[in-house]
mmCIF file of C-alpha atoms and ligand atoms in Angstrom:
data_model
loop_
_atom_site.group_PDB
_atom_site.id
_atom_site.type_symbol
_atom_site.label_atom_id
_atom_site.label_comp_id
_atom_site.label_asym_id
_atom_site.label_seq_id
_atom_site.Cartn_x
_atom_site.Cartn_y
_atom_site.Cartn_z
ATOM 1 C CA MET K 1 -5.876 -13.560 18.520
ATOM 2 C CA TYR K 2 -2.695 -14.593 16.686
ATOM 3 C CA ILE K 3 0.070 -12.011 17.333
ATOM 4 C CA PRO K 4 3.495 -13.290 16.240
ATOM 5 C CA GLU K 5 6.512 -12.536 18.401
ATOM 6 C CA GLY K 6 8.122 -9.228 17.394
ATOM 7 C CA VAL K 7 4.841 -7.752 16.175
ATOM 8 C CA GLU K 8 2.601 -5.250 17.962
ATOM 9 C CA VAL K 9 -0.964 -4.447 16.896
ATOM 10 C CA TYR K 10 -1.113 -0.887 15.553
ATOM 11 C CA LEU K 11 -4.596 -0.690 14.010
ATOM 12 C CA ASP K 12 -7.077 -3.414 14.897
ATOM 13 C CA GLU K 13 -9.220 -5.245 12.369
ATOM 14 C CA GLU K 14 -12.406 -3.349 13.188
ATOM 15 C CA THR K 15 -10.702 0.034 12.746
ATOM 16 C CA VAL K 16 -9.114 -0.990 9.447
ATOM 17 C CA ASP K 17 -12.283 -2.521 8.008
ATOM 18 C CA GLY K 18 -14.328 0.511 9.088
ATOM 19 C CA ARG K 19 -11.988 2.885 7.308
ATOM 20 C CA ILE K 20 -11.953 0.715 4.163
ATOM 21 C CA LYS K 21 -15.747 0.767 4.111
ATOM 22 C CA ALA K 22 -15.673 4.589 4.180
ATOM 23 C CA LEU K 23 -13.097 4.644 1.368
ATOM 24 C CA GLY K 24 -15.311 2.354 -0.718
ATOM 25 C CA GLU K 25 -18.272 4.654 -0.203
ATOM 26 C CA GLU K 26 -16.191 7.689 -1.179
ATOM 27 C CA ILE K 27 -14.982 5.967 -4.362
ATOM 28 C CA SER K 28 -18.548 4.872 -5.186
ATOM 29 C CA LYS K 29 -19.672 8.527 -5.031
ATOM 30 C CA ASP K 30 -16.693 9.894 -6.971
ATOM 31 C CA TYR K 31 -17.045 7.317 -9.754
ATOM 32 C CA ALA K 32 -20.862 7.310 -9.978
ATOM 33 C CA GLY K 33 -21.922 6.363 -13.520
ATOM 34 C CA LYS K 34 -18.474 4.944 -14.305
ATOM 35 C CA GLU K 35 -17.027 1.442 -14.367
ATOM 36 C CA PRO K 36 -13.615 1.789 -12.735
ATOM 37 C CA ILE K 37 -10.935 -0.829 -13.148
ATOM 38 C CA LEU K 38 -9.071 -1.662 -9.945
ATOM 39 C CA ILE K 39 -5.452 -2.595 -10.549
ATOM 40 C CA GLY K 40 -4.070 -4.333 -7.460
ATOM 41 C CA ILE K 41 -0.336 -4.315 -6.963
ATOM 42 C CA LEU K 42 0.685 -7.855 -5.996
ATOM 43 C CA LYS K 43 1.005 -9.183 -3.441
ATOM 44 C CA GLY K 44 0.540 -6.583 -0.697
ATOM 45 C CA SER K 45 -2.728 -5.091 -1.948
ATOM 46 C CA ILE K 46 -4.707 -8.367 -1.952
ATOM 47 C CA PRO K 47 -6.507 -8.182 1.435
ATOM 48 C CA PHE K 48 -7.098 -4.425 1.053
ATOM 49 C CA MET K 49 -8.418 -4.734 -2.505
ATOM 50 C CA ALA K 50 -10.705 -7.637 -1.574
ATOM 51 C CA GLN K 51 -12.205 -5.660 1.309
ATOM 52 C CA LEU K 52 -12.419 -2.373 -0.618
ATOM 53 C CA ALA K 53 -13.960 -3.854 -3.761
ATOM 54 C CA LYS K 54 -16.873 -5.264 -1.729
ATOM 55 C CA ARG K 55 -17.651 -1.700 -0.592
ATOM 56 C CA ILE K 56 -17.632 -0.190 -4.071
ATOM 57 C CA SER K 57 -21.217 -0.212 -5.297
ATOM 58 C CA LEU K 58 -20.384 0.110 -8.991
ATOM 59 C CA PRO K 59 -19.575 -2.369 -11.781
ATOM 60 C CA ALA K 60 -15.836 -2.470 -11.054
ATOM 61 C CA GLU K 61 -13.318 -4.638 -12.899
ATOM 62 C CA PHE K 62 -10.218 -6.295 -11.437
ATOM 63 C CA ASP K 63 -6.714 -6.498 -12.829
ATOM 64 C CA PHE K 64 -3.291 -6.988 -11.239
ATOM 65 C CA MET K 65 0.306 -5.953 -11.694
ATOM 66 C CA ALA K 66 3.443 -7.069 -9.910
ATOM 67 C CA VAL K 67 6.435 -4.779 -9.583
ATOM 68 C CA SER K 68 9.731 -5.323 -7.840
ATOM 69 C CA SER K 69 11.232 -2.735 -5.556
ATOM 70 C CA TYR K 70 12.377 -4.048 -2.178
ATOM 71 C CA GLY K 71 13.570 -7.638 -2.379
ATOM 72 C CA ASN K 72 13.830 -8.946 1.151
ATOM 73 C CA SER K 73 15.217 -5.779 2.716
ATOM 74 C CA ARG K 74 13.446 -2.952 4.521
ATOM 75 C CA GLU K 75 14.857 -0.302 2.167
ATOM 76 C CA SER K 76 13.771 0.539 -1.369
ATOM 77 C CA SER K 77 16.357 -0.165 -4.080
ATOM 78 C CA GLY K 78 15.091 2.768 -6.148
ATOM 79 C CA LYS K 79 14.757 0.530 -9.196
ATOM 80 C CA VAL K 80 11.266 -0.515 -10.243
ATOM 81 C CA ARG K 81 10.598 -3.337 -12.679
ATOM 82 C CA ILE K 82 7.275 -4.687 -13.992
ATOM 83 C CA ILE K 83 7.188 -8.420 -13.251
ATOM 84 C CA LYS K 84 3.562 -8.925 -14.267
ATOM 85 C CA ASP K 85 1.655 -6.471 -16.416
ATOM 86 C CA THR K 86 -2.128 -5.988 -16.599
ATOM 87 C CA ASP K 87 -4.109 -8.605 -18.521
ATOM 88 C CA TYR K 88 -6.285 -5.966 -20.213
ATOM 89 C CA ASP K 89 -5.636 -2.741 -22.086
ATOM 90 C CA ILE K 90 -6.395 0.285 -19.869
ATOM 91 C CA LYS K 91 -7.035 2.624 -22.812
ATOM 92 C CA GLY K 92 -10.174 4.683 -22.186
ATOM 93 C CA LYS K 93 -10.619 3.179 -18.707
ATOM 94 C CA ASP K 94 -10.971 4.855 -15.321
ATOM 95 C CA VAL K 95 -8.086 3.231 -13.498
ATOM 96 C CA ILE K 96 -7.605 3.063 -9.723
ATOM 97 C CA VAL K 97 -4.265 1.590 -8.681
ATOM 98 C CA ILE K 98 -4.592 -0.223 -5.342
ATOM 99 C CA GLU K 99 -1.451 -0.291 -3.199
ATOM 100 C CA ASP K 100 -0.674 -1.394 0.353
ATOM 101 C CA ILE K 101 1.663 1.427 1.415
ATOM 102 C CA VAL K 102 3.375 4.464 -0.093
ATOM 103 C CA ASP K 103 6.729 4.986 1.574
ATOM 104 C CA THR K 104 9.485 6.836 -0.364
ATOM 105 C CA GLY K 105 6.956 7.101 -3.211
ATOM 106 C CA ILE K 106 9.472 5.812 -5.748
ATOM 107 C CA THR K 107 7.538 2.657 -6.683
ATOM 108 C CA MET K 108 4.256 4.441 -7.400
ATOM 109 C CA THR K 109 5.939 7.377 -9.147
ATOM 110 C CA ARG K 110 7.733 5.021 -11.561
ATOM 111 C CA LEU K 111 4.616 2.922 -12.077
ATOM 112 C CA PHE K 112 2.486 5.982 -12.831
ATOM 113 C CA GLU K 113 5.117 7.217 -15.311
ATOM 114 C CA MET K 114 4.787 3.875 -17.108
ATOM 115 C CA LEU K 115 0.965 3.839 -17.010
ATOM 116 C CA LYS K 116 0.498 7.463 -18.085
ATOM 117 C CA GLY K 117 1.356 6.777 -21.729
ATOM 118 C CA ARG K 118 -1.338 4.100 -22.078
ATOM 119 C CA GLY K 119 -4.348 6.339 -22.737
ATOM 120 C CA ALA K 120 -6.381 5.727 -19.581
ATOM 121 C CA CYS K 121 -9.334 8.088 -19.198
ATOM 122 C CA SER K 122 -8.255 8.714 -15.588
ATOM 123 C CA LEU K 123 -5.561 7.322 -13.332
ATOM 124 C CA LYS K 124 -5.729 7.490 -9.532
ATOM 125 C CA LEU K 125 -3.915 5.995 -6.579
ATOM 126 C CA CYS K 126 -5.647 4.404 -3.598
ATOM 127 C CA THR K 127 -3.386 3.197 -0.784
ATOM 128 C CA LEU K 128 -4.188 1.572 2.530
ATOM 129 C CA LEU K 129 -1.301 3.324 4.284
ATOM 130 C CA ASP K 130 0.797 6.412 3.621
ATOM 131 C CA LYS K 131 4.108 7.194 5.329
ATOM 132 C CA PRO K 132 4.576 10.831 4.207
ATOM 133 C CA SER K 133 7.583 11.472 6.471
ATOM 134 C CA ARG K 134 9.664 9.100 4.316
ATOM 135 C CA ARG K 135 8.827 10.633 0.936
ATOM 136 C CA GLN K 136 11.699 11.118 -1.534
ATOM 137 C CA VAL K 137 9.615 12.053 -4.571
ATOM 138 C CA ASP K 138 6.549 14.251 -4.916
ATOM 139 C CA ILE K 139 3.523 11.940 -5.030
ATOM 140 C CA GLU K 140 0.301 12.133 -3.063
ATOM 141 C CA PRO K 141 -2.298 9.342 -3.000
ATOM 142 C CA ASP K 142 -5.796 10.284 -4.179
ATOM 143 C CA TYR K 143 -7.312 7.954 -1.566
ATOM 144 C CA CYS K 144 -5.584 6.895 1.643
ATOM 145 C CA GLY K 145 -6.743 4.701 4.510
ATOM 146 C CA PHE K 146 -4.359 5.901 7.216
ATOM 147 C CA GLU K 147 -1.277 8.071 7.513
ATOM 148 C CA VAL K 148 1.320 6.230 9.597
ATOM 149 C CA PRO K 149 4.587 7.237 11.285
ATOM 150 C CA ASP K 150 8.043 6.067 10.209
ATOM 151 C CA LYS K 151 7.734 2.512 11.496
ATOM 152 C CA PHE K 152 7.819 -0.773 9.600
ATOM 153 C CA MET K 153 4.231 -1.904 9.130
ATOM 154 C CA VAL K 154 3.139 -5.514 8.622
ATOM 155 C CA GLY K 155 -0.138 -7.384 8.256
ATOM 156 C CA TYR K 156 -3.223 -6.804 6.128
ATOM 157 C CA GLY K 157 -1.161 -7.757 3.069
ATOM 158 C CA MET K 158 2.099 -6.136 4.131
ATOM 159 C CA ASP K 159 5.127 -8.321 4.691
ATOM 160 C CA TYR K 160 8.586 -8.385 6.127
ATOM 161 C CA ALA K 161 10.628 -10.927 4.121
ATOM 162 C CA GLN K 162 7.304 -12.412 2.851
ATOM 163 C CA LYS K 163 5.939 -13.014 6.359
ATOM 164 C CA TYR K 164 2.944 -11.524 8.222
ATOM 165 C CA ARG K 165 0.802 -10.779 5.140
ATOM 166 C CA ASN K 166 -2.042 -12.888 6.551
ATOM 167 C CA LEU K 167 -2.481 -10.940 9.805
ATOM 168 C CA PRO K 168 -6.036 -9.510 9.867
ATOM 169 C CA TYR K 169 -4.861 -6.276 11.530
ATOM 170 C CA ILE K 170 -2.101 -3.745 10.828
ATOM 171 C CA GLY K 171 0.918 -4.352 13.023
ATOM 172 C CA VAL K 172 4.255 -2.726 13.696
ATOM 173 C CA LEU K 173 7.487 -4.687 13.529
ATOM 174 C CA LEU K 174 9.314 -4.179 16.805
HETATM 175 P P1 IMP C 1 8.262 3.010 -1.871
HETATM 176 O O1 IMP C 1 8.733 2.849 -3.278
HETATM 177 O O2 IMP C 1 9.390 3.353 -0.940
HETATM 178 O O3 IMP C 1 7.114 3.959 -1.729
HETATM 179 O O4 IMP C 1 7.854 1.597 -1.372
HETATM 180 C C1 IMP C 1 6.698 1.035 -1.671
HETATM 181 C C2 IMP C 1 6.688 -0.448 -1.380
HETATM 182 O O5 IMP C 1 7.606 -0.838 -0.352
HETATM 183 C C3 IMP C 1 5.334 -0.818 -0.872
HETATM 184 O O6 IMP C 1 4.530 -1.221 -1.932
HETATM 185 C C4 IMP C 1 5.625 -1.952 0.070
HETATM 186 O O7 IMP C 1 5.593 -3.165 -0.621
HETATM 187 C C5 IMP C 1 7.013 -1.697 0.567
HETATM 188 N N1 IMP C 1 6.992 -1.043 1.905
HETATM 189 C C6 IMP C 1 7.304 0.222 2.224
HETATM 190 N N2 IMP C 1 7.163 0.469 3.522
HETATM 191 C C7 IMP C 1 6.733 -0.678 4.056
HETATM 192 C C8 IMP C 1 6.360 -1.065 5.393
HETATM 193 O O8 IMP C 1 6.387 -0.290 6.364
HETATM 194 N N3 IMP C 1 5.967 -2.344 5.543
HETATM 195 C C9 IMP C 1 5.887 -3.229 4.525
HETATM 196 N N4 IMP C 1 6.205 -2.906 3.265
HETATM 197 C C10 IMP C 1 6.621 -1.652 3.044
HETATM 198 MG MG1 MG C 2 3.939 -3.136 -2.378
#
């Protein structure tokens, strides 16, 4: 297995994929009869969204947004900018925003403020990881893969300075 220097495996691939399968089944039940649109937040959500979407047994649609928050540092700047907006109008849609990790909560709080005025039928947040001990604003994910401690997580889409996104497990940066 490829484990780069400075990285330690925190949750192995089997554990992560098993949990994502369960999340997909939960979403499939909750959205029965609906056609949810999954909005992946680039780039970190890509592996999670790909895995999750395969476990959602409903006619789901895909869209993507890109927002800036961190640059190449480990700390959030507090400013959130939309770099790429959705391709389709979300009016009347059941929207599930797919994120890699909720840390201070600032990024998702700002994004939800922006999306709320767009007339979606429902708007929920599904994150692979949640770091509640770091929260600066009051936001709670509707679906969460794992709660993690205050450590810098990499892999399964998550990066440090754009590296490690391709690791098939969730690692901790030492
Ligand atoms: P927040 O605004 O502080 O909640 O930060 C959210 C964004 O920061 C996430 O979408 C990630 O891109 C990034 N981030 C926060 N914590 C980590 C981490 O532990 N590893 C990798 N990226 C992180
Ligand atoms: Mg992100």
